[in-house]
PDB file of C-alpha atoms in Angstrom:
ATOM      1  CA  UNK N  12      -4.959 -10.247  18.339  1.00 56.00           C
ATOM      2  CA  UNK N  13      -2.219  -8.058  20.337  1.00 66.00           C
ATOM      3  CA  UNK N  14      -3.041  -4.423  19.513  1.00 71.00           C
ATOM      4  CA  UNK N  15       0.572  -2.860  18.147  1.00 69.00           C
ATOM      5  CA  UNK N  16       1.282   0.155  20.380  1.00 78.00           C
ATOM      6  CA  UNK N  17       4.456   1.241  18.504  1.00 89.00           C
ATOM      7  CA  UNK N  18       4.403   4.217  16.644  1.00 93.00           C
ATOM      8  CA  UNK N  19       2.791   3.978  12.757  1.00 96.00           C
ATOM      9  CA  UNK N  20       4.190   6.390  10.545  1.00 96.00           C
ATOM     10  CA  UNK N  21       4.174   7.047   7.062  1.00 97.00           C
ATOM     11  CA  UNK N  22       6.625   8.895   4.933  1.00 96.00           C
ATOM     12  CA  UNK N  23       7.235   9.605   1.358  1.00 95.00           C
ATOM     13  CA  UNK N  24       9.050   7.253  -0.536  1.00 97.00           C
ATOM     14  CA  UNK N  25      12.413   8.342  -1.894  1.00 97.00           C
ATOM     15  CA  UNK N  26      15.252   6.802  -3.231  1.00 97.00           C
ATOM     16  CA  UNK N  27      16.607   6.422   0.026  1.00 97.00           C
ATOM     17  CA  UNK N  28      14.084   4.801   1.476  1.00 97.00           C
ATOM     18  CA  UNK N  29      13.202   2.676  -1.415  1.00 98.00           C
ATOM     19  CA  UNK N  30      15.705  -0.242  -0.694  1.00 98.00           C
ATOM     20  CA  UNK N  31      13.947  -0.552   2.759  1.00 98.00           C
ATOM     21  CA  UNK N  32      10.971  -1.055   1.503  1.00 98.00           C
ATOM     22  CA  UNK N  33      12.339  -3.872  -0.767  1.00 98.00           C
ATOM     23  CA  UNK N  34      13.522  -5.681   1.922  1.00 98.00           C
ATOM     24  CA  UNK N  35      10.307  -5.694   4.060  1.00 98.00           C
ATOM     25  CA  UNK N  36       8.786  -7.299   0.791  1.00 98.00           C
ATOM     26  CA  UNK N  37      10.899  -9.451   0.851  1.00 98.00           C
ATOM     27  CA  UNK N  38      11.458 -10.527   3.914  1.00 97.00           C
ATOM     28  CA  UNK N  39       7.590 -10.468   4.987  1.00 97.00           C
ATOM     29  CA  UNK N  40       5.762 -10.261   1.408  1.00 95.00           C
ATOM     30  CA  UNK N  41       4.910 -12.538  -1.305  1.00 94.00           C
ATOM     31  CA  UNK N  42       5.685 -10.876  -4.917  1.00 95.00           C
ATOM     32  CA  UNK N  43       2.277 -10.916  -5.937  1.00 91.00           C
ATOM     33  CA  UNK N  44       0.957  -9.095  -2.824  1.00 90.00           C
ATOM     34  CA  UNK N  45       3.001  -6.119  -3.857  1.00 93.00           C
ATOM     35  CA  UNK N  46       3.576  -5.903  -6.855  1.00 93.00           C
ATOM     36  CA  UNK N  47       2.296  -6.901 -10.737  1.00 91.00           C
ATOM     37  CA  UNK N  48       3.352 -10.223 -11.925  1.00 92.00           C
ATOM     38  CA  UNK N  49       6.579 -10.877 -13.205  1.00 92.00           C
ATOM     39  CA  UNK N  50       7.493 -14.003 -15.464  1.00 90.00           C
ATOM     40  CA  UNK N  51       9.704 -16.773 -14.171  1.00 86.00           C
ATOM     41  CA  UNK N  52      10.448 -18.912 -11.341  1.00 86.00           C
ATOM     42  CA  UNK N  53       8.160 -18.315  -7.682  1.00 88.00           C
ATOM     43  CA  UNK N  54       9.396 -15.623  -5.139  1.00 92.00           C
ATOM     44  CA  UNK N  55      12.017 -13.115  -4.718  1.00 96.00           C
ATOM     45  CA  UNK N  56      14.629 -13.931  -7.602  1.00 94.00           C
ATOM     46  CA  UNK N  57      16.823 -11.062  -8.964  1.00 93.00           C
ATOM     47  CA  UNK N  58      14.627  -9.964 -11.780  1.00 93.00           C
ATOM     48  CA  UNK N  59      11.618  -9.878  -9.558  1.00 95.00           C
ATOM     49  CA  UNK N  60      13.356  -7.437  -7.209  1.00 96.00           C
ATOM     50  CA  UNK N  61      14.738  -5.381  -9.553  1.00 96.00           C
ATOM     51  CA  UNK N  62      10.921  -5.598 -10.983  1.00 95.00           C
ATOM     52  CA  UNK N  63       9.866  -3.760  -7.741  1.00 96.00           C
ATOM     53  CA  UNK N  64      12.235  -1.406  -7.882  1.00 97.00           C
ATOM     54  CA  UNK N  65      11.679  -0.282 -11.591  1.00 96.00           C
ATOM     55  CA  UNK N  66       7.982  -0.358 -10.751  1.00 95.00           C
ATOM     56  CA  UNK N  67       8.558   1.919  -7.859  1.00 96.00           C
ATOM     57  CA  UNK N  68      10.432   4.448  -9.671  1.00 96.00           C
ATOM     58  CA  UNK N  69       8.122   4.440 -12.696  1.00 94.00           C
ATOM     59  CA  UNK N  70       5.035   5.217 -10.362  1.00 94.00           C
ATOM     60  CA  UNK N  71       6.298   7.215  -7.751  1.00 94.00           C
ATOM     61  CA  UNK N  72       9.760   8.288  -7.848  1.00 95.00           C
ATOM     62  CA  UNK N  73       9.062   9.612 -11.995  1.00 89.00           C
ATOM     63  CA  UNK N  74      10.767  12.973 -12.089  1.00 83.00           C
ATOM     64  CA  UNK N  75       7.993  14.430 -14.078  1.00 87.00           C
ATOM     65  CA  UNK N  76       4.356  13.584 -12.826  1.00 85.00           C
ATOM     66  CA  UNK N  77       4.143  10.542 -10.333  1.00 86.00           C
ATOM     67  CA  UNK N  78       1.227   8.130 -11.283  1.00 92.00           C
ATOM     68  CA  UNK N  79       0.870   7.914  -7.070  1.00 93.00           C
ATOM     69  CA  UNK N  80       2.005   9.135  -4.126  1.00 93.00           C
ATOM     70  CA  UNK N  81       3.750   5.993  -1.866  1.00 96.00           C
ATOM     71  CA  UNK N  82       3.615   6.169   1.480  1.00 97.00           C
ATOM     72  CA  UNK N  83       6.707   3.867   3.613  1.00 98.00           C
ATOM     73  CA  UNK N  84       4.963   2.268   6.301  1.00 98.00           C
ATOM     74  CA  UNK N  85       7.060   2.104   9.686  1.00 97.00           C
ATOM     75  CA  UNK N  86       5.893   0.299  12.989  1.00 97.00           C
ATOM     76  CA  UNK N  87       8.572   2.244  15.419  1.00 94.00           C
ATOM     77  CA  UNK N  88      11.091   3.119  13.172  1.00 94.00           C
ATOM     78  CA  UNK N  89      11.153  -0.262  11.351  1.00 96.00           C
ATOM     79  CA  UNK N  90       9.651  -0.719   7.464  1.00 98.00           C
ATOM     80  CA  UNK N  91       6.772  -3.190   7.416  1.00 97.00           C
ATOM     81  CA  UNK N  92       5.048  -2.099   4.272  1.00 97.00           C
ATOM     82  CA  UNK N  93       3.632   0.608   2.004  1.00 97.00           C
ATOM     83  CA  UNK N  94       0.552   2.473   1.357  1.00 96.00           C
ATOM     84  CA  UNK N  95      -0.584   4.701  -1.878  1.00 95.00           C
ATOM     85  CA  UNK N  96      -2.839   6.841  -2.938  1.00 95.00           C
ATOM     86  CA  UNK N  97      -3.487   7.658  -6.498  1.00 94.00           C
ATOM     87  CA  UNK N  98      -5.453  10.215  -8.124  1.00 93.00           C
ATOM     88  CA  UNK N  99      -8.820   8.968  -9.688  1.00 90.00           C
ATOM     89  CA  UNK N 100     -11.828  11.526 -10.904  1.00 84.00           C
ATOM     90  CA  UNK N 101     -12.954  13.051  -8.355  1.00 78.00           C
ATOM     91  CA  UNK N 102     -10.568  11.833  -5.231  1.00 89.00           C
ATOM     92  CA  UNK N 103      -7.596   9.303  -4.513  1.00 94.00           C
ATOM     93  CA  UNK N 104      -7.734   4.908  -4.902  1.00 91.00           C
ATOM     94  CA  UNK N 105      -6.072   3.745  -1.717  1.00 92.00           C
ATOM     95  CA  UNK N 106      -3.936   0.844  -1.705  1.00 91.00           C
ATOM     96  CA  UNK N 107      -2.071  -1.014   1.289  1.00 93.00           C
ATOM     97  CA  UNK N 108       0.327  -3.816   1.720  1.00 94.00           C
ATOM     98  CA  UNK N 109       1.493  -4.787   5.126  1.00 95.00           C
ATOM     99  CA  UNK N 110       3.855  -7.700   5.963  1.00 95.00           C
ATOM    100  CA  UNK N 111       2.831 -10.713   6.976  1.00 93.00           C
ATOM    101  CA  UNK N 112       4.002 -10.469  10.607  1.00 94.00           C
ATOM    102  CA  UNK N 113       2.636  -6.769  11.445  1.00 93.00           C
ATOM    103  CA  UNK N 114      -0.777  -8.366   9.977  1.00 89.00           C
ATOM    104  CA  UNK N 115      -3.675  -8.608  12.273  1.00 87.00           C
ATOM    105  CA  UNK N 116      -2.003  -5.882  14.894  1.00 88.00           C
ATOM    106  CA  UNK N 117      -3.523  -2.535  14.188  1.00 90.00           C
ATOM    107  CA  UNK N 118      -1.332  -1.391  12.189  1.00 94.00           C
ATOM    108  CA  UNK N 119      -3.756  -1.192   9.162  1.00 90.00           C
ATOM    109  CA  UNK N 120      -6.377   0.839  10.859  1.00 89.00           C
ATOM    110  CA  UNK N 121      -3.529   3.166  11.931  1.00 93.00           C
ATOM    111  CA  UNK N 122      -2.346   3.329   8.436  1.00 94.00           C
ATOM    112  CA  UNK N 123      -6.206   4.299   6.595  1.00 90.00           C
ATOM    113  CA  UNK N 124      -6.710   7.145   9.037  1.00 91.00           C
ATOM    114  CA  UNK N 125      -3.378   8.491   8.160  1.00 94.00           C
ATOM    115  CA  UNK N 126      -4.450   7.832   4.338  1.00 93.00           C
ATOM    116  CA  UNK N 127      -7.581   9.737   5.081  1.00 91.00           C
ATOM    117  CA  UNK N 128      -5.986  12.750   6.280  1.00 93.00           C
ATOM    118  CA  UNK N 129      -3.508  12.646   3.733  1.00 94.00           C
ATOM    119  CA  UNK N 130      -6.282  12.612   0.863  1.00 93.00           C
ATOM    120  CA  UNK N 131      -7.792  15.326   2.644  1.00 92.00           C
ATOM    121  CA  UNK N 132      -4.131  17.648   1.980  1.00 91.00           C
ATOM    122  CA  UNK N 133      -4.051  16.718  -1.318  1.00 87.00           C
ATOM    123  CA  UNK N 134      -7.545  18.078  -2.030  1.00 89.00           C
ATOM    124  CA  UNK N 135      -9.332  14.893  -2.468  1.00 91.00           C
ATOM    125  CA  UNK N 136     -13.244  14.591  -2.016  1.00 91.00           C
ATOM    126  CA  UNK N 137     -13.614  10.887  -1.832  1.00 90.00           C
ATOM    127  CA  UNK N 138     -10.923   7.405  -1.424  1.00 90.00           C
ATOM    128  CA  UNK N 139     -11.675   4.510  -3.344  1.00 88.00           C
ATOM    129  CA  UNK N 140     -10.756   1.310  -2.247  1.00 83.00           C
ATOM    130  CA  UNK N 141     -10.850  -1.817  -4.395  1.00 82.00           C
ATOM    131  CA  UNK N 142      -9.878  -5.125  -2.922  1.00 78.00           C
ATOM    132  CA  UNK N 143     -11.161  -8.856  -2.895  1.00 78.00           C
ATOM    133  CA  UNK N 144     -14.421 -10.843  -1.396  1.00 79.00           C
ATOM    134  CA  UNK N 145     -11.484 -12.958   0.561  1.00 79.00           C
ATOM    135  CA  UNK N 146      -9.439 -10.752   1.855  1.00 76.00           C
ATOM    136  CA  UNK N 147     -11.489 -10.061   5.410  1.00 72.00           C
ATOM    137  CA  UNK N 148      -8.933  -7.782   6.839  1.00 72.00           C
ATOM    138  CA  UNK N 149      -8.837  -5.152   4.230  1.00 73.00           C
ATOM    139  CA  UNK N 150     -13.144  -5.564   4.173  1.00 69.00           C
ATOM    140  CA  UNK N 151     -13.093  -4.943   7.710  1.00 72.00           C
ATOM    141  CA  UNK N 152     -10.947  -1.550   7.085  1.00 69.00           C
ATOM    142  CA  UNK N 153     -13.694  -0.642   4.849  1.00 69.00           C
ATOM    143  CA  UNK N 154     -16.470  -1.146   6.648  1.00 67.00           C
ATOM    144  CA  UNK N 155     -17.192   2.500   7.450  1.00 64.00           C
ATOM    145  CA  UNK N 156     -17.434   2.996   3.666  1.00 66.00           C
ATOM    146  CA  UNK N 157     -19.980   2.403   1.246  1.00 69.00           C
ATOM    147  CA  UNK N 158     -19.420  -0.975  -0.852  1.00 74.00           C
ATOM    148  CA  UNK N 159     -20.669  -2.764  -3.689  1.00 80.00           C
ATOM    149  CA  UNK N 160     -19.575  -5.904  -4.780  1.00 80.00           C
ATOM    150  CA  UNK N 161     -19.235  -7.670  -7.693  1.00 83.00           C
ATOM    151  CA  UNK N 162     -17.628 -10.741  -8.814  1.00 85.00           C
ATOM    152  CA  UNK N 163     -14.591 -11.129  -6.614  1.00 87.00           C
ATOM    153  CA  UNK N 164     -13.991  -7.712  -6.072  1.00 82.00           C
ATOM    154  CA  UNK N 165     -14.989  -5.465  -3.544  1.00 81.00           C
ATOM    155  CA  UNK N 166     -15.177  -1.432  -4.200  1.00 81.00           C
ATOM    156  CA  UNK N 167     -15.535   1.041  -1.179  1.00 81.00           C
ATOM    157  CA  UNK N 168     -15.934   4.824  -1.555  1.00 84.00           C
ATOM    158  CA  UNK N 169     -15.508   6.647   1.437  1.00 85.00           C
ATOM    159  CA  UNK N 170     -16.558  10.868   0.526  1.00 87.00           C
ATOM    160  CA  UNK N 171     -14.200  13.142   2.209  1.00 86.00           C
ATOM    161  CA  UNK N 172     -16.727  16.074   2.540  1.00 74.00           C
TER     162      UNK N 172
END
């Protein structure tokens, strides 16, 4: 693995930004790794982006109340993915999706400890962090938090102090 040694930022997602993000999922992304499930044909079809899109600005772009706070992931200036957090009792659930290519580079590590801090402004005492028994990078990113498994699906809780 080749450590990335650009620059990981994260900024708020905005309209602007929004069609950026799009295109990383698309070019980089499988539907279903960023997004819910949308009827019809496999892949990146017209209703399925607009799909993203709508979801985007129902969750985090909502005038009124956001359901989340989304995060634009950027490995030197260039969108590779998105992060989230969203308010739960007590603290913040954590989400990530990187693309494929800017997998297995650092870039997720980079990404939690900026979540972490960002929890931490909002006033968060814990991140929770749900993800599956097969998905070994995301496990690894949680192995500094406490875990419990069951089933399929693995739940870390990290307390924030």
């Amino acid at each position: 693995m080749q450590e990335n040694t650009e620059p990981v930022t994260l900024e708020s997602l905005t309209e602007d930004n929004l069609p950026l993000l799009l295109n990383a999922a698309v070019r980089d992304a499988d539907p279903l790794e960023v997004m819910p499930p949308v009827d019809g044909e496999p892949g990146w079809n017209a209703e399925r982006r607009q799909a993203f899109l709508e979801f985007h600005r129902g969750r985090s772009l909502r005038a009124d109340q956001p359901v989340e706070y989304t995060y634009v992931i950027a490995v030197g200036g260039r969108v590779v993915g998105a992060a989230r957090l969203q308010p739960v009792e007590d603290g913040v659930e954590a989400g990530v999706w990187i693309g494929r290519s800017d997998r297995g580079h650092g870039v997720g590590r980079a990404v939690a400890e900026q979540l972490r801090a960002l929890a931490v402004q909002v006033g968060a005492r814990r991140i929770v962090a749900v993800t599956t028994v097969d998905n070994p990078a995301a496990r690894q990113l949680l192995d500094t938090a406490a875990s419990t498994v069951s089933g399929d699906t693995v739940t870390a809780t990290l307390d924030l102090g």
